[in-house]
PDB file of C-alpha atoms in Angstrom:
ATOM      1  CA  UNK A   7      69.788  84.628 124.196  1.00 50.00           C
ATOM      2  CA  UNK A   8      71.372  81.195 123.124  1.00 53.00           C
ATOM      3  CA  UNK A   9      75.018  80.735 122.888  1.00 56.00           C
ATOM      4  CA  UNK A  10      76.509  79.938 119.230  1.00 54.00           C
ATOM      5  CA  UNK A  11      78.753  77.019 118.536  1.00 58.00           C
ATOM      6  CA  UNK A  12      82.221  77.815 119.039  1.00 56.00           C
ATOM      7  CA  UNK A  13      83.157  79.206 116.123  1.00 55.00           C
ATOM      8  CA  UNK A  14      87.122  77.331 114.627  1.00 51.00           C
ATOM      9  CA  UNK A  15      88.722  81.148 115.576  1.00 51.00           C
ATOM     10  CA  UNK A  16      87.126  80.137 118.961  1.00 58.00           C
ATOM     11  CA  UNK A  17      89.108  77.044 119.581  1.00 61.00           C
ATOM     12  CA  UNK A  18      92.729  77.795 120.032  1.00 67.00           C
ATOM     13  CA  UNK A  19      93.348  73.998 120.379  1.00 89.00           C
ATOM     14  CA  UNK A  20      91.876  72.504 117.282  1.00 91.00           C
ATOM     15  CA  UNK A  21      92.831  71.558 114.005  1.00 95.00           C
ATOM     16  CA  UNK A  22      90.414  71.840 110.745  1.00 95.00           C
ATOM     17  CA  UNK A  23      90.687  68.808 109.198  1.00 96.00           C
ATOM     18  CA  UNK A  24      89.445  68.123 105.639  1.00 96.00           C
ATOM     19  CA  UNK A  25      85.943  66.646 104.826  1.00 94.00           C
ATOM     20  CA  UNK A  26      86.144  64.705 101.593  1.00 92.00           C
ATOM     21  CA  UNK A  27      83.327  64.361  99.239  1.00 88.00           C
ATOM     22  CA  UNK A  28      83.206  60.914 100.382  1.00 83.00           C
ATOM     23  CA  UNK A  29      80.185  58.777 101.209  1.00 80.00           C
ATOM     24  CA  UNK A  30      81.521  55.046 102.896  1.00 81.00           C
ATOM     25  CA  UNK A  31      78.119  53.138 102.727  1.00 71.00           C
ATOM     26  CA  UNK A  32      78.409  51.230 105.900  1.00 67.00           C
ATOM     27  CA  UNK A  33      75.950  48.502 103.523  1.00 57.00           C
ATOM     28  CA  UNK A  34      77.047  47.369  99.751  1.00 57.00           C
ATOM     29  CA  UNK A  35      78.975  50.409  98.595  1.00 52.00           C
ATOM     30  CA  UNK A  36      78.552  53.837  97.589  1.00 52.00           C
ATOM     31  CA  UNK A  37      79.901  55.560  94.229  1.00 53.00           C
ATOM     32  CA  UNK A  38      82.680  58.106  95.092  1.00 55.00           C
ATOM     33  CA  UNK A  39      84.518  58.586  91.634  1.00 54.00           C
ATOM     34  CA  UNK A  40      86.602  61.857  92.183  1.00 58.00           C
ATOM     35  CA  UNK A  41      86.318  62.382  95.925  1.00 65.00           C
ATOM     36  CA  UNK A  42      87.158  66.380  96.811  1.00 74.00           C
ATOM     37  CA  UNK A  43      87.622  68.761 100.127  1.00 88.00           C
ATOM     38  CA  UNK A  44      84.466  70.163 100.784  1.00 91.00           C
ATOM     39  CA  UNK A  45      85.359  72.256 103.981  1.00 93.00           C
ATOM     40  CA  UNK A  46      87.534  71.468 106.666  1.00 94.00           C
ATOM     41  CA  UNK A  47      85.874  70.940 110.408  1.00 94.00           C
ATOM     42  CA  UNK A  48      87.270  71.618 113.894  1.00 94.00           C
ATOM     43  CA  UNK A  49      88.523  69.049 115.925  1.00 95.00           C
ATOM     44  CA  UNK A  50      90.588  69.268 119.572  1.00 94.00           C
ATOM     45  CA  UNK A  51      94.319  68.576 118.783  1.00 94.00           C
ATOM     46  CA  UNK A  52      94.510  66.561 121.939  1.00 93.00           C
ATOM     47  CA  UNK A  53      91.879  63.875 120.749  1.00 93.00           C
ATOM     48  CA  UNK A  54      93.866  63.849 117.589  1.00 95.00           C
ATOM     49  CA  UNK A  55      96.645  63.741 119.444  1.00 95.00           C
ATOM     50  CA  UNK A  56      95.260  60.601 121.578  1.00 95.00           C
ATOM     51  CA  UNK A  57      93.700  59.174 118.519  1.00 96.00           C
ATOM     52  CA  UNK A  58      97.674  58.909 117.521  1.00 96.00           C
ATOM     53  CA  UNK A  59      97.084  60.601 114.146  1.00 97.00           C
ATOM     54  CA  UNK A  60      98.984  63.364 112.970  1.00 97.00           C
ATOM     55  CA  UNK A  61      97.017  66.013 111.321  1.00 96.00           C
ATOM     56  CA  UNK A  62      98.069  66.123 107.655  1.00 97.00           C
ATOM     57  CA  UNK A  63      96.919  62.124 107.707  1.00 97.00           C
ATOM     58  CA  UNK A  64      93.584  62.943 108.746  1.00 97.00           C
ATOM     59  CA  UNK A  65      90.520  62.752 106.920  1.00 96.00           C
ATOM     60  CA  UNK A  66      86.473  63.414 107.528  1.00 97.00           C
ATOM     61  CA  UNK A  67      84.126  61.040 105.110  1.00 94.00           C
ATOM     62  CA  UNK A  68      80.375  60.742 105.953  1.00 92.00           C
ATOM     63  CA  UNK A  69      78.786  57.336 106.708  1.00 92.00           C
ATOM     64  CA  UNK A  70      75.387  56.313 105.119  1.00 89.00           C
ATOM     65  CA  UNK A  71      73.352  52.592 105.914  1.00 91.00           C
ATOM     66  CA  UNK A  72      72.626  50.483 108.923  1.00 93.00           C
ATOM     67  CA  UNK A  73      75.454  48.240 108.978  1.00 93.00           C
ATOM     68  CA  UNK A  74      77.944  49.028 111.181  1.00 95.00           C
ATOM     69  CA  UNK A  75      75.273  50.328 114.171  1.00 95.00           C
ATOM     70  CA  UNK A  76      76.063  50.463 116.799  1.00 95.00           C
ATOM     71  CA  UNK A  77      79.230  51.200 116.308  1.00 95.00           C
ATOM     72  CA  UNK A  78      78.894  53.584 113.784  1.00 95.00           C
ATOM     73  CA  UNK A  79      75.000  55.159 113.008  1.00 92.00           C
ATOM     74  CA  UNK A  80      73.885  56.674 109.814  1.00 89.00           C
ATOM     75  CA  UNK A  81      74.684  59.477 108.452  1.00 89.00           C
ATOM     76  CA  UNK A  82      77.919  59.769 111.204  1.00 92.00           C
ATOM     77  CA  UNK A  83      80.978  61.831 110.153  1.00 94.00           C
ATOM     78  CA  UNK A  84      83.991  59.411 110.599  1.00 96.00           C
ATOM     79  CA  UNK A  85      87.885  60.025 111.312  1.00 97.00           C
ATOM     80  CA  UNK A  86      90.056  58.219 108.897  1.00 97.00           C
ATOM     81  CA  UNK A  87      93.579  57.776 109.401  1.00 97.00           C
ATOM     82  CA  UNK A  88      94.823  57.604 105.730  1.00 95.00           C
ATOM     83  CA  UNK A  89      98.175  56.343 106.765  1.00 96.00           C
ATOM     84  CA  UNK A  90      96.879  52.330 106.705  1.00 95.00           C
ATOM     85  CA  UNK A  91      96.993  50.877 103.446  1.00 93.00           C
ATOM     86  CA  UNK A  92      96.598  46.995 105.072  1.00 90.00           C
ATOM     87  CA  UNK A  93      94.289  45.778 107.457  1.00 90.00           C
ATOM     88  CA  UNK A  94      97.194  44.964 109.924  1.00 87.00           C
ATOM     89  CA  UNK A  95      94.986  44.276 113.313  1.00 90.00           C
ATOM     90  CA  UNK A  96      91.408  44.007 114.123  1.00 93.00           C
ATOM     91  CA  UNK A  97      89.736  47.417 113.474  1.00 95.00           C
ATOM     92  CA  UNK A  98      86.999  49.261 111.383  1.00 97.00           C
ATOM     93  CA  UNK A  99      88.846  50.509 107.868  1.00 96.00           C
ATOM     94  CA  UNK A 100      88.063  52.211 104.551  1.00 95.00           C
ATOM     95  CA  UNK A 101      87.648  49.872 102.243  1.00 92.00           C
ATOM     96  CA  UNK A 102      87.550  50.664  97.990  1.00 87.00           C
ATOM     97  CA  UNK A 103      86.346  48.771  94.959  1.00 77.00           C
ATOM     98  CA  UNK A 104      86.463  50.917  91.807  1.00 72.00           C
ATOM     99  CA  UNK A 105      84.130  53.737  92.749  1.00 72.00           C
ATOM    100  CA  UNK A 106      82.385  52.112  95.248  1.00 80.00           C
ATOM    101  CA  UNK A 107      83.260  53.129  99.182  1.00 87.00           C
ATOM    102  CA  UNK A 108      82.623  50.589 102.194  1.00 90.00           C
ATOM    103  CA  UNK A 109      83.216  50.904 105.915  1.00 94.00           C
ATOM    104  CA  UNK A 110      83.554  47.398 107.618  1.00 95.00           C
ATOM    105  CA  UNK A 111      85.189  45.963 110.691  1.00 96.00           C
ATOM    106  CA  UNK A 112      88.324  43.615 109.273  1.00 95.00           C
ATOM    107  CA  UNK A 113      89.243  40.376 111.540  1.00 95.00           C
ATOM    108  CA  UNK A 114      92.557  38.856 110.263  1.00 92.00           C
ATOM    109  CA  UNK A 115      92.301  35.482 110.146  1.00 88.00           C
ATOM    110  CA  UNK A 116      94.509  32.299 109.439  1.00 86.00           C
ATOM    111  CA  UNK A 117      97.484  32.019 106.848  1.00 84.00           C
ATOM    112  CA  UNK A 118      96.115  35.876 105.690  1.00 83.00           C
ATOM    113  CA  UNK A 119      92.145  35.405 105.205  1.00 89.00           C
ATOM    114  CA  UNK A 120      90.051  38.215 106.392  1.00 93.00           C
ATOM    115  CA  UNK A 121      86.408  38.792 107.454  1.00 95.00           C
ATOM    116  CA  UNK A 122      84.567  41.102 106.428  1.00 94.00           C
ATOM    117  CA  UNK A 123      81.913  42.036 109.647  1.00 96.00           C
ATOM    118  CA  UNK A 124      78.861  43.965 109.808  1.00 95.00           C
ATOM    119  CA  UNK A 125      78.321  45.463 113.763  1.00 96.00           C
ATOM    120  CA  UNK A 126      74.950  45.242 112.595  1.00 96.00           C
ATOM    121  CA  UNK A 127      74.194  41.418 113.566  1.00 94.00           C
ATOM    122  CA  UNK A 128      70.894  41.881 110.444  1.00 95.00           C
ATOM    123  CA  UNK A 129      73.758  41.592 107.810  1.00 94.00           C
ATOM    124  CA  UNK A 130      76.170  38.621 106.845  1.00 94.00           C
ATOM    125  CA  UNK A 131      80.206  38.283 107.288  1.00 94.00           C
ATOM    126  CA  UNK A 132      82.234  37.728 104.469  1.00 92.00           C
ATOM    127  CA  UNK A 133      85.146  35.605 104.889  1.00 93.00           C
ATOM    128  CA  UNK A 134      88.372  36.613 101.853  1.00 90.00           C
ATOM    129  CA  UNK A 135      91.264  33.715 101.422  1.00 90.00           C
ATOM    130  CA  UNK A 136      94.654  35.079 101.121  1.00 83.00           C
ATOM    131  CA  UNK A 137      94.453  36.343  97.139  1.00 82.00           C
ATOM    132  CA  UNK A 138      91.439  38.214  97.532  1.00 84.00           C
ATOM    133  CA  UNK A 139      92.543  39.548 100.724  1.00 85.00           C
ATOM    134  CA  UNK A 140      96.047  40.839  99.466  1.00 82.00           C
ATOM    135  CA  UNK A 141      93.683  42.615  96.222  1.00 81.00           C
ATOM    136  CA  UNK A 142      91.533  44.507  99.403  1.00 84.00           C
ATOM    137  CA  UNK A 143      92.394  48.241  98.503  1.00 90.00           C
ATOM    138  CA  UNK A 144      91.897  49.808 102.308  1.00 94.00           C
ATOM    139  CA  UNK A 145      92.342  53.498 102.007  1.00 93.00           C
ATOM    140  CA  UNK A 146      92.246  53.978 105.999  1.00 96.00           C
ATOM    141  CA  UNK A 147      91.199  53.321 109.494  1.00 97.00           C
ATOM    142  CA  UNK A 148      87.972  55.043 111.299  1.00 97.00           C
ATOM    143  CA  UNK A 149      88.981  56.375 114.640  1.00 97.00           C
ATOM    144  CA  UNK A 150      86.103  58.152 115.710  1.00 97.00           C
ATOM    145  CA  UNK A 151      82.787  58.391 114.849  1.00 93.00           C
ATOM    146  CA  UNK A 152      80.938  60.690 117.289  1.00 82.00           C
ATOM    147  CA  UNK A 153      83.721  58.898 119.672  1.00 74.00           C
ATOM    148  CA  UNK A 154      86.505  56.856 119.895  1.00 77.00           C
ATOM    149  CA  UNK A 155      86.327  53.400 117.763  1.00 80.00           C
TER     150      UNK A 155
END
């Protein structure tokens, strides 16, 4: 007989964190106009603990494209921290424009540009000078996706 899944009642040392209704096309964009919890998954406290994001600022949103592989493959469920607003350092963030959901990796550059960078080396950066770069709406930072980021 094979063993189930463990089962959230099953793990004493995780936390259910909320999935959103939230597709981040790691590509051009995906429509997301009134994102929702759809369920809440189990994760271990103690990689959300190492992760260094407390559990109320944690979200799950699904990824969808080619993009951002390897780093992140399609159709991966990715941590957000929903504390970041700005693309502060060098990571992979949430990134909104109107409706439409992107994940990308954010370098900061000089006197406040960004780029814009696909892990995928198929697709094209795009480089933002300091006014579109302060009008980036970044609703988070991935922190795992299948592992850490």
């Amino acid at each position: 007989m094979a063993a189930h899944p463990p089962l959230p009642s099953e793990m004493p040392d995780a936390v259910m964190i909320p999935l959103l209704d939230v597709v981040a096309s790691a590509g051009p964009g995906a429509e997301n106009p009134m994102p929702f919890e759809l369920a809440r998954l189990p994760f271990p406290r103690v990689w959300l603990d190492r992760l260094g994001v407390p559990e109320r600022y944690a979200r799950f949103i699904d990824a969808r494209g080619d993009s951002m592989e390897p780093t992140i493959t399609e159709g991966s469920v990715c941590l957000v921290d929903t504390r970041v607003d700005r693309a502060r350092r060098d990571g992979v963030y949430v990134l909104v424009d109107g409706n439409s959901v992107r994940i990308k990796r954010i370098a900061i550059g000089w006197q406040g540009a960004l780029t814009l960078i696909s892990d995928n080396e198929r697709y094209p950066t795009d480089t933002l000078a300091a006014p579109d770069a302060e009008a980036l709406r970044v609703e988070g930072r991935v922190v795992w996706a299948g592992g850490e980021i």
